[in-house]
Short mmCIF file of C-alpha atoms and ligand atoms in Angstrom, two decimals:
data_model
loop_
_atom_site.label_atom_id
_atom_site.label_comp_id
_atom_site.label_asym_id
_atom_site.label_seq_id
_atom_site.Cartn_x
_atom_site.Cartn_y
_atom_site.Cartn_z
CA UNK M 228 20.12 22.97 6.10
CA UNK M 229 20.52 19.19 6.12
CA UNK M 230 17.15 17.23 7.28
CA UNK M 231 17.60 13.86 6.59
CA UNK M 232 21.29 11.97 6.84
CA UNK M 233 21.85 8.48 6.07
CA UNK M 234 25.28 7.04 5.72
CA UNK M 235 25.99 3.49 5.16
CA UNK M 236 22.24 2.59 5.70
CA UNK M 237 21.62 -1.43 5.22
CA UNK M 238 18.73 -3.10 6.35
CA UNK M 239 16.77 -6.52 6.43
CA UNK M 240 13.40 -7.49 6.78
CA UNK M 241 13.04 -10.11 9.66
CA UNK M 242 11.42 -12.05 6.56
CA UNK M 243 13.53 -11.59 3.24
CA UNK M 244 16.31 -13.51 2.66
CA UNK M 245 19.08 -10.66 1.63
CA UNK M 246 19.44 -7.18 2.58
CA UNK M 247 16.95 -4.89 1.10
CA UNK M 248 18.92 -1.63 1.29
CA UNK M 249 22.35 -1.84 0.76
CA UNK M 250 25.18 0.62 1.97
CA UNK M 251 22.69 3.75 1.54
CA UNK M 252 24.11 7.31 1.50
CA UNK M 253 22.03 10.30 1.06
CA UNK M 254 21.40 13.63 2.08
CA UNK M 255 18.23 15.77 2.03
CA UNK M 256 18.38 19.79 2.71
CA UNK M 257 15.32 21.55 3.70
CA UNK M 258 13.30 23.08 0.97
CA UNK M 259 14.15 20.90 -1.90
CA UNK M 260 11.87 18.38 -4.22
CA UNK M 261 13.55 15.03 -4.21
CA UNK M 262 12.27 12.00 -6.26
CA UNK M 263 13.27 8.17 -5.84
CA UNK M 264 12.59 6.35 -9.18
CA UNK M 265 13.51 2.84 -10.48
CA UNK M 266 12.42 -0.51 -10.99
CA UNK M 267 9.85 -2.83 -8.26
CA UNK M 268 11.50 -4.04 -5.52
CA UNK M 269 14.76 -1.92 -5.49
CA UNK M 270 13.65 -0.34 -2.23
CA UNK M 271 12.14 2.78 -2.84
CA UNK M 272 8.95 2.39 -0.39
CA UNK M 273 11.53 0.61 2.42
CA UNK M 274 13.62 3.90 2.07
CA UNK M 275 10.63 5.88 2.74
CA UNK M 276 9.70 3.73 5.40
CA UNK M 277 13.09 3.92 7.10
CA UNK M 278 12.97 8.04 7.10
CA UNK M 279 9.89 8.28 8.31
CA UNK M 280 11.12 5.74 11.61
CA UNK M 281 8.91 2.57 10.45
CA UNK M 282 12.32 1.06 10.07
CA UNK M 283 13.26 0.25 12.92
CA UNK M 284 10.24 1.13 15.33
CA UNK M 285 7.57 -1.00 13.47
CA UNK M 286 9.41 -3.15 10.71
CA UNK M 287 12.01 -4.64 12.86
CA UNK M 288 15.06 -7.01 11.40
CA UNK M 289 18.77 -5.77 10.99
CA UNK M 290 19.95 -2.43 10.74
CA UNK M 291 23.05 -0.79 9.98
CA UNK M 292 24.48 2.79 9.72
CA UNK M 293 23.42 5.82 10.81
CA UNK M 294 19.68 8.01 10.10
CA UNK M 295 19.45 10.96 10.95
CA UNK M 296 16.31 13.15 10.81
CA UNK M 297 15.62 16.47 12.05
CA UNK M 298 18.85 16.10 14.24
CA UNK M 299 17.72 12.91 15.72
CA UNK M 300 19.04 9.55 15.57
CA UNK M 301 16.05 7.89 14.09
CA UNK M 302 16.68 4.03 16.07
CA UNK M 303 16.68 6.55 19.69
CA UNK M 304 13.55 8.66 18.84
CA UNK M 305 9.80 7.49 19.11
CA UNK M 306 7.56 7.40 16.04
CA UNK M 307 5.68 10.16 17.86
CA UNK M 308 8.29 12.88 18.59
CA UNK M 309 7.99 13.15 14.42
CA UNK M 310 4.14 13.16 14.33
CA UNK M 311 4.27 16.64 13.44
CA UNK M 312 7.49 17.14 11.33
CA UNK M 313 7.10 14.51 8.55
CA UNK M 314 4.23 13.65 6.84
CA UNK M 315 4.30 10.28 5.47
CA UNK M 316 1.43 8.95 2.90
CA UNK M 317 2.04 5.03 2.25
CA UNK M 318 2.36 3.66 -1.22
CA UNK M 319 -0.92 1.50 -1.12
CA UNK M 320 -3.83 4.01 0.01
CA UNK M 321 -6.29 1.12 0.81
CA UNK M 322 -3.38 1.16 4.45
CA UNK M 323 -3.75 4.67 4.53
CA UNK M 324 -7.22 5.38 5.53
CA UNK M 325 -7.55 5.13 9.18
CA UNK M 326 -10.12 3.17 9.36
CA UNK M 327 -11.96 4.50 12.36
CA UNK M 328 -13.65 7.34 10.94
CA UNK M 329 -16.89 7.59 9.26
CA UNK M 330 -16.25 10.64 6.96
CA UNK M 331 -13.74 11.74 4.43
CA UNK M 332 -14.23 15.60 6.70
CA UNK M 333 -13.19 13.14 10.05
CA UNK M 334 -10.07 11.74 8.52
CA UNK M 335 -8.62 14.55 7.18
CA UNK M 336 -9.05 16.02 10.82
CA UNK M 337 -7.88 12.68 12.30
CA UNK M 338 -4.22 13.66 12.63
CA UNK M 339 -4.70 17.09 14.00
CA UNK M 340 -6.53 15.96 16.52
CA UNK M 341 -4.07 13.31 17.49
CA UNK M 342 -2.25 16.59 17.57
CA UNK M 343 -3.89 18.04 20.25
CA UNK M 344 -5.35 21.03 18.40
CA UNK M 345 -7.77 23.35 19.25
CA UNK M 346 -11.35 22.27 17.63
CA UNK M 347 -11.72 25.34 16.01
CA UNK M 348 -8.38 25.23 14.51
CA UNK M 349 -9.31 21.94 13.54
CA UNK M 350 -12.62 22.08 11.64
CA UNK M 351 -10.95 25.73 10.15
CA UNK M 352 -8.23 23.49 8.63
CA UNK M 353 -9.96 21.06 7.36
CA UNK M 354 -12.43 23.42 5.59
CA UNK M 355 -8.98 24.74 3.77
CA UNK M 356 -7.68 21.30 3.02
CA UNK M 357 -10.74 19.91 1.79
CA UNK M 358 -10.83 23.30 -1.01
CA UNK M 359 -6.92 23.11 -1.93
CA UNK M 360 -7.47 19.09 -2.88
CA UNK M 361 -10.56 19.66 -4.53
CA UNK M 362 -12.63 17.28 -2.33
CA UNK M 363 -15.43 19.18 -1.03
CA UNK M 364 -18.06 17.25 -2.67
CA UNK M 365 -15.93 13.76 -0.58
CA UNK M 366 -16.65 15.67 2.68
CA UNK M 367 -19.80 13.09 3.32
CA UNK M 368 -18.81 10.27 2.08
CA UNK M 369 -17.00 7.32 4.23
CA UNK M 370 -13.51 6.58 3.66
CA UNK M 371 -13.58 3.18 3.15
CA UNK M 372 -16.29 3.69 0.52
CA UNK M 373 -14.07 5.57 -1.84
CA UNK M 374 -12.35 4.90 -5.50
CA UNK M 375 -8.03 3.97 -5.24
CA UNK M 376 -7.81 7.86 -6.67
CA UNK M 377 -10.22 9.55 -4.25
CA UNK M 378 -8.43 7.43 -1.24
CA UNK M 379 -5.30 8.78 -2.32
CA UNK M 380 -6.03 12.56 -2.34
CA UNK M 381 -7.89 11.85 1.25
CA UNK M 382 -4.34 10.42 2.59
CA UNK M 383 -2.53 13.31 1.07
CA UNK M 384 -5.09 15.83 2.33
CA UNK M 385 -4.84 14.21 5.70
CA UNK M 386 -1.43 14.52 5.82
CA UNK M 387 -1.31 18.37 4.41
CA UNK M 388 -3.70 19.20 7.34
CA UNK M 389 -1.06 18.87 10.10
CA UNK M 390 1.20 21.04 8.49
CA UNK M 391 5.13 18.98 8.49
CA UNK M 392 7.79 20.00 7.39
CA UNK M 393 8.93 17.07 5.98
CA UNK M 394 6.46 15.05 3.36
CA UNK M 395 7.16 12.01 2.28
CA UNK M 396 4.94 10.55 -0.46
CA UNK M 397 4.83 6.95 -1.79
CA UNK M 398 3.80 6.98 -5.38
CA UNK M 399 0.94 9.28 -4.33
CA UNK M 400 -0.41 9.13 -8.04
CA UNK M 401 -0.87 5.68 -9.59
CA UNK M 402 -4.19 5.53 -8.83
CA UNK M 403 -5.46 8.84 -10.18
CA UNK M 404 -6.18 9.94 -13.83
CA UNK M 405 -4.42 12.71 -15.41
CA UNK M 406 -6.52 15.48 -14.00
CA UNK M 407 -5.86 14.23 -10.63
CA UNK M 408 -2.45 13.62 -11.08
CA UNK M 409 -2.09 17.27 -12.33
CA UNK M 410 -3.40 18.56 -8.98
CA UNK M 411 -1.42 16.33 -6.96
CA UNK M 412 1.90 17.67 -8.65
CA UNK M 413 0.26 21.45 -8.48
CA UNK M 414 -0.06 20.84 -4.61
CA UNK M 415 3.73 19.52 -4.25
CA UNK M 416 5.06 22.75 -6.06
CA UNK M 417 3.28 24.62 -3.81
CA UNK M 418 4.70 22.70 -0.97
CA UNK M 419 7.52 23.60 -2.35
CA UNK M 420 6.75 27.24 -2.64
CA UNK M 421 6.17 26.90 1.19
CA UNK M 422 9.47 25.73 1.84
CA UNK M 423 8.28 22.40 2.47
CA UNK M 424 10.82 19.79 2.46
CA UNK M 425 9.37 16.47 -0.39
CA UNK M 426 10.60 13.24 -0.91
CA UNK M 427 8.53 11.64 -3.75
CA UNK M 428 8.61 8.19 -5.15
CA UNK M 429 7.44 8.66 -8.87
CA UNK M 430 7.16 6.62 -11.40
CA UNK M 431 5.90 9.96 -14.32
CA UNK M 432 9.01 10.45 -15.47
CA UNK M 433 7.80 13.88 -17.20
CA UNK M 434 6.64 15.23 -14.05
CA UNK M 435 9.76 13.85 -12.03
CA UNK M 436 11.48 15.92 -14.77
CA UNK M 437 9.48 19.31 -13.91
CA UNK M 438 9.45 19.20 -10.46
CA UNK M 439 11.96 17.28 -8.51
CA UNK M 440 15.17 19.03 -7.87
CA UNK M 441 17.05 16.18 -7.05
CA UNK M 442 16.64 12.34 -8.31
CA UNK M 443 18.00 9.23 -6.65
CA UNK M 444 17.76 6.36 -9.01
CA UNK M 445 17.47 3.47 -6.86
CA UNK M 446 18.09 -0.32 -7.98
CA UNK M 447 18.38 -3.64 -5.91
CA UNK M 448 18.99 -1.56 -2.49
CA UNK M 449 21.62 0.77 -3.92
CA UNK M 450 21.19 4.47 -4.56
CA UNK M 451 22.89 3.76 -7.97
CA UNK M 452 23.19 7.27 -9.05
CA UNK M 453 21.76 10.95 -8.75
CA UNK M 454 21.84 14.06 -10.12
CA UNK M 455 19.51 17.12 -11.96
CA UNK M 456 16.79 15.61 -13.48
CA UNK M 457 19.06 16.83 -16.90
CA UNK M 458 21.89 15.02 -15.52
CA UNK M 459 20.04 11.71 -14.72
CA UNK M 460 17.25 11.37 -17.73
CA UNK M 461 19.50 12.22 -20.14
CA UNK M 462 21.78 9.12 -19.62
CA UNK M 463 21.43 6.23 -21.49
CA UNK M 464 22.48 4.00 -18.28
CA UNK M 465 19.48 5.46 -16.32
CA UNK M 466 17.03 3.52 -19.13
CA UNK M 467 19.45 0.58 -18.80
CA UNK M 468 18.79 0.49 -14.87
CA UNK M 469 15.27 0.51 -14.55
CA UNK M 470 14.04 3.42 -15.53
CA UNK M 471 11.55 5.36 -17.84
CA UNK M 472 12.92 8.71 -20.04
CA UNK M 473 10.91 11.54 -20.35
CA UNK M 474 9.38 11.20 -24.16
CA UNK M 475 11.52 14.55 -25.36
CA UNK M 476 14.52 12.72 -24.32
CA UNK M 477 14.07 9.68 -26.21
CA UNK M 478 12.89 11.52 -29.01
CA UNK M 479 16.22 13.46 -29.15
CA UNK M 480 18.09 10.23 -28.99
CA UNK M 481 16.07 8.91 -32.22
CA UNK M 482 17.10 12.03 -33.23
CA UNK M 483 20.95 12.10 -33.20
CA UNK M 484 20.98 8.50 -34.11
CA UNK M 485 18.92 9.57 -37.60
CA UNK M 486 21.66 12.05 -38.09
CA UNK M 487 20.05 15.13 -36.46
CA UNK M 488 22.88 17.16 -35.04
CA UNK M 489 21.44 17.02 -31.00
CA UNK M 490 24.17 18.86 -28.77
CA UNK M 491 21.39 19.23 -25.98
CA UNK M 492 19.42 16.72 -25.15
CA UNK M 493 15.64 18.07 -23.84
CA UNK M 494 13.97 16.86 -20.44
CA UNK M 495 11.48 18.97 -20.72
CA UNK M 496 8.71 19.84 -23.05
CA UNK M 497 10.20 23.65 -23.29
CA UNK M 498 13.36 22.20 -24.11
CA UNK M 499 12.56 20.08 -26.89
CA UNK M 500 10.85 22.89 -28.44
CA UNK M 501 13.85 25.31 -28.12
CA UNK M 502 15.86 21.46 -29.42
CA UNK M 503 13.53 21.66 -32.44
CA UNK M 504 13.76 25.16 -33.28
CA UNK M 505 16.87 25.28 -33.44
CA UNK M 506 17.20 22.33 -35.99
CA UNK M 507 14.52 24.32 -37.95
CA UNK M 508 17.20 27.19 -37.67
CA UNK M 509 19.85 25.01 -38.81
CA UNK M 510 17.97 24.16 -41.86
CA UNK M 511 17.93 20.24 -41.19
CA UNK M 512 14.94 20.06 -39.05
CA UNK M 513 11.77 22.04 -39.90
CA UNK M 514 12.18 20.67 -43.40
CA UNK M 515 12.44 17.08 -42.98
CA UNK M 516 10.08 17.67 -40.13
CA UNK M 517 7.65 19.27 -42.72
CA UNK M 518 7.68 21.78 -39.20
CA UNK M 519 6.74 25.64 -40.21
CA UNK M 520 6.26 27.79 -38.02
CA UNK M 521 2.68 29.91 -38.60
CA UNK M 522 2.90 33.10 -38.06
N1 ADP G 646 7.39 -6.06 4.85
C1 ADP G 646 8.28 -6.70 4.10
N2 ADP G 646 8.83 -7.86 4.52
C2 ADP G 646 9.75 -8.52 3.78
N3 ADP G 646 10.21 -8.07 2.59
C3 ADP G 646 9.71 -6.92 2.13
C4 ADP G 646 8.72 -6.17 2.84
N4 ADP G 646 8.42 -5.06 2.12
C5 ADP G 646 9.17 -5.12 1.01
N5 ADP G 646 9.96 -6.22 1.00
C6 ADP G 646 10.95 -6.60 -0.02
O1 ADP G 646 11.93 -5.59 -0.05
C7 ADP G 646 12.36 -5.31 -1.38
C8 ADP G 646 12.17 -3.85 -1.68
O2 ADP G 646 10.78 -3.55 -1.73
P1 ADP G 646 10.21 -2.09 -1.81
O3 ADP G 646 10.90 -1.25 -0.83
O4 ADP G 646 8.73 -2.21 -1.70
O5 ADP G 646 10.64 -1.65 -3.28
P2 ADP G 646 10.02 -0.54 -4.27
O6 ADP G 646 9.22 0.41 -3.44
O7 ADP G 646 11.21 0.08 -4.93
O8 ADP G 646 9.17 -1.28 -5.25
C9 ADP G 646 11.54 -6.24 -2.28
O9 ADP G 646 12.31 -7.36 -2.55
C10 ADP G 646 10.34 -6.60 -1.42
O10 ADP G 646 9.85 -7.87 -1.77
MG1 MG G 647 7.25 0.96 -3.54
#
């Protein structure tokens, strides 16, 4: 089922001089892990802003085409009427954070009770949300007191707690280390699992590799291509617009170019040991590798 529809999307802040998304095309069906990756400023975090409705209800300028979400033409429906379908957790989490609350337990309740839920439902939820993110020990503490990493699971968590169907998640892991960024990704496969609907801007190309079903490689306003994470990170043009390679990937190109016979080129870890193995096999990679297998 198709949840988000954009065709011919192009839009201008009242403020920049050009249009910031440019003839935009896409098409999001329910259940699926999409990621948007490319280079600053090609309009990643306005795309996400547009889905969610911040385009045109609170960012206003020009807009043309047509968005639709959940069935709904996106410049006729209120930011409300999607409270509780899409989830949307902004690129900078310092924004985020309400603001208004005096505990990391009261913000992650926040939304639900915006809601309208039951209070028991609420504090039950939260209780959950505060174990699956691994922030029980934040329960305490104020919001605005917290580390960039810490803000940024609170914002997710917040989000999680009221339950949409749609999340959409702004780089939701450049301020956490590699623990943190670990859970994040564990949580959006389990989104997944749930039949949740993500769109994800990413920078980690190796976990944009594992998890995303779909990629959009966006540059200067244009979806400029998309595909598999195997179709898109194993082109060459994909580096030359903006983007990072998984490390397997690039290491397969080094690779062929040394004279390495590479007829599949790896995304993910898996793959380039299967790649390497099967060199090994051929007899021109363990032994220049100096690779044995103990056994
Ligand atoms: N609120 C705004 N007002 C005016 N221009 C903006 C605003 N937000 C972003 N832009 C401009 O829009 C372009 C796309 O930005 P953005 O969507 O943030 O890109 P990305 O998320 O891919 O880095 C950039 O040129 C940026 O300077
Ligand atoms: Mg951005």
């Amino acid at each position: 089922m198709e949840i988000v529809h954009l065709e011919n999307i192009s839009y201008k802040y009242p403020t920049s001089k050009e249009a910031v998304l440019k003839n935009i095309s896409l098409s999001l069906e329910a259940g699926k892990v999409y990621a948007l990756i490319g280079e600053n400023g090609g309009g990643k975090s306005t795309l996400c802003s547009l889905i969610r409705g911040f385009i045109p209800h609170v960012f206003k300028g020009d807009l043309e085409g047509k968005a639709v979400v959940f069935e709904k033409d996106i410049v006729k429906t209120s930011l409300g009427e999607f409270a509780d379908m899409i989830g949307y957790v902004a690129q900078n989490p310092f924004t985020q954070i309400t603001g208004t609350t005096e505990s990391v337990y009261e913000e992650v309740g926040y939304g639900l009770e915006s809601l309208g839920k039951k209070r028991e439902e609420i504090l039950e939820t939260i209780d959950q949300v505060l174990e699956i993110f691994h922030i029980e020990d934040l329960a305490e503490k104020k919001p605005n007191e917290l580390s960039g990493g810490q803000k940024q699971k609170v914002a997710l968590a917040s989000v999680y707690a009221m339950n949409p169907d749609l999340f959409i998640i702004d780089e939701p892991t450049s301020q956490l280390d590699p623990v943190g960024t670990n859970e994040i990704f564990s949580i959006v496969s389990q989104l997944k699992e749930f039949g949740k609907t993500v769109l994800l801007v990413e920078n980690k190309i190796e976990l944009v590799a594992q998890y995303a079903d779909e990629i959009f490689l966006v540059k200067d306003g244009k979806i400029i291509d998309h595909g598999t994470p195997t179709d898109l990170l194993t082109k060459k043009s994909t580096a030359e617009n903006g983007s990072f390679l998984p490390q397997f990937t690039m290491l397969a190109w080094k690779l062929h170019e040394e004279g390495f016979p590479i007829d599949v080129y790896p995304v993910l870890q898996e793959e380039a040991v299967e790649m390497v193995s099967k060199l090994r096999m051929q007899g021109n990679g363990g032994d220049r590798f100096g690779i044995h297998r103990s056994e």
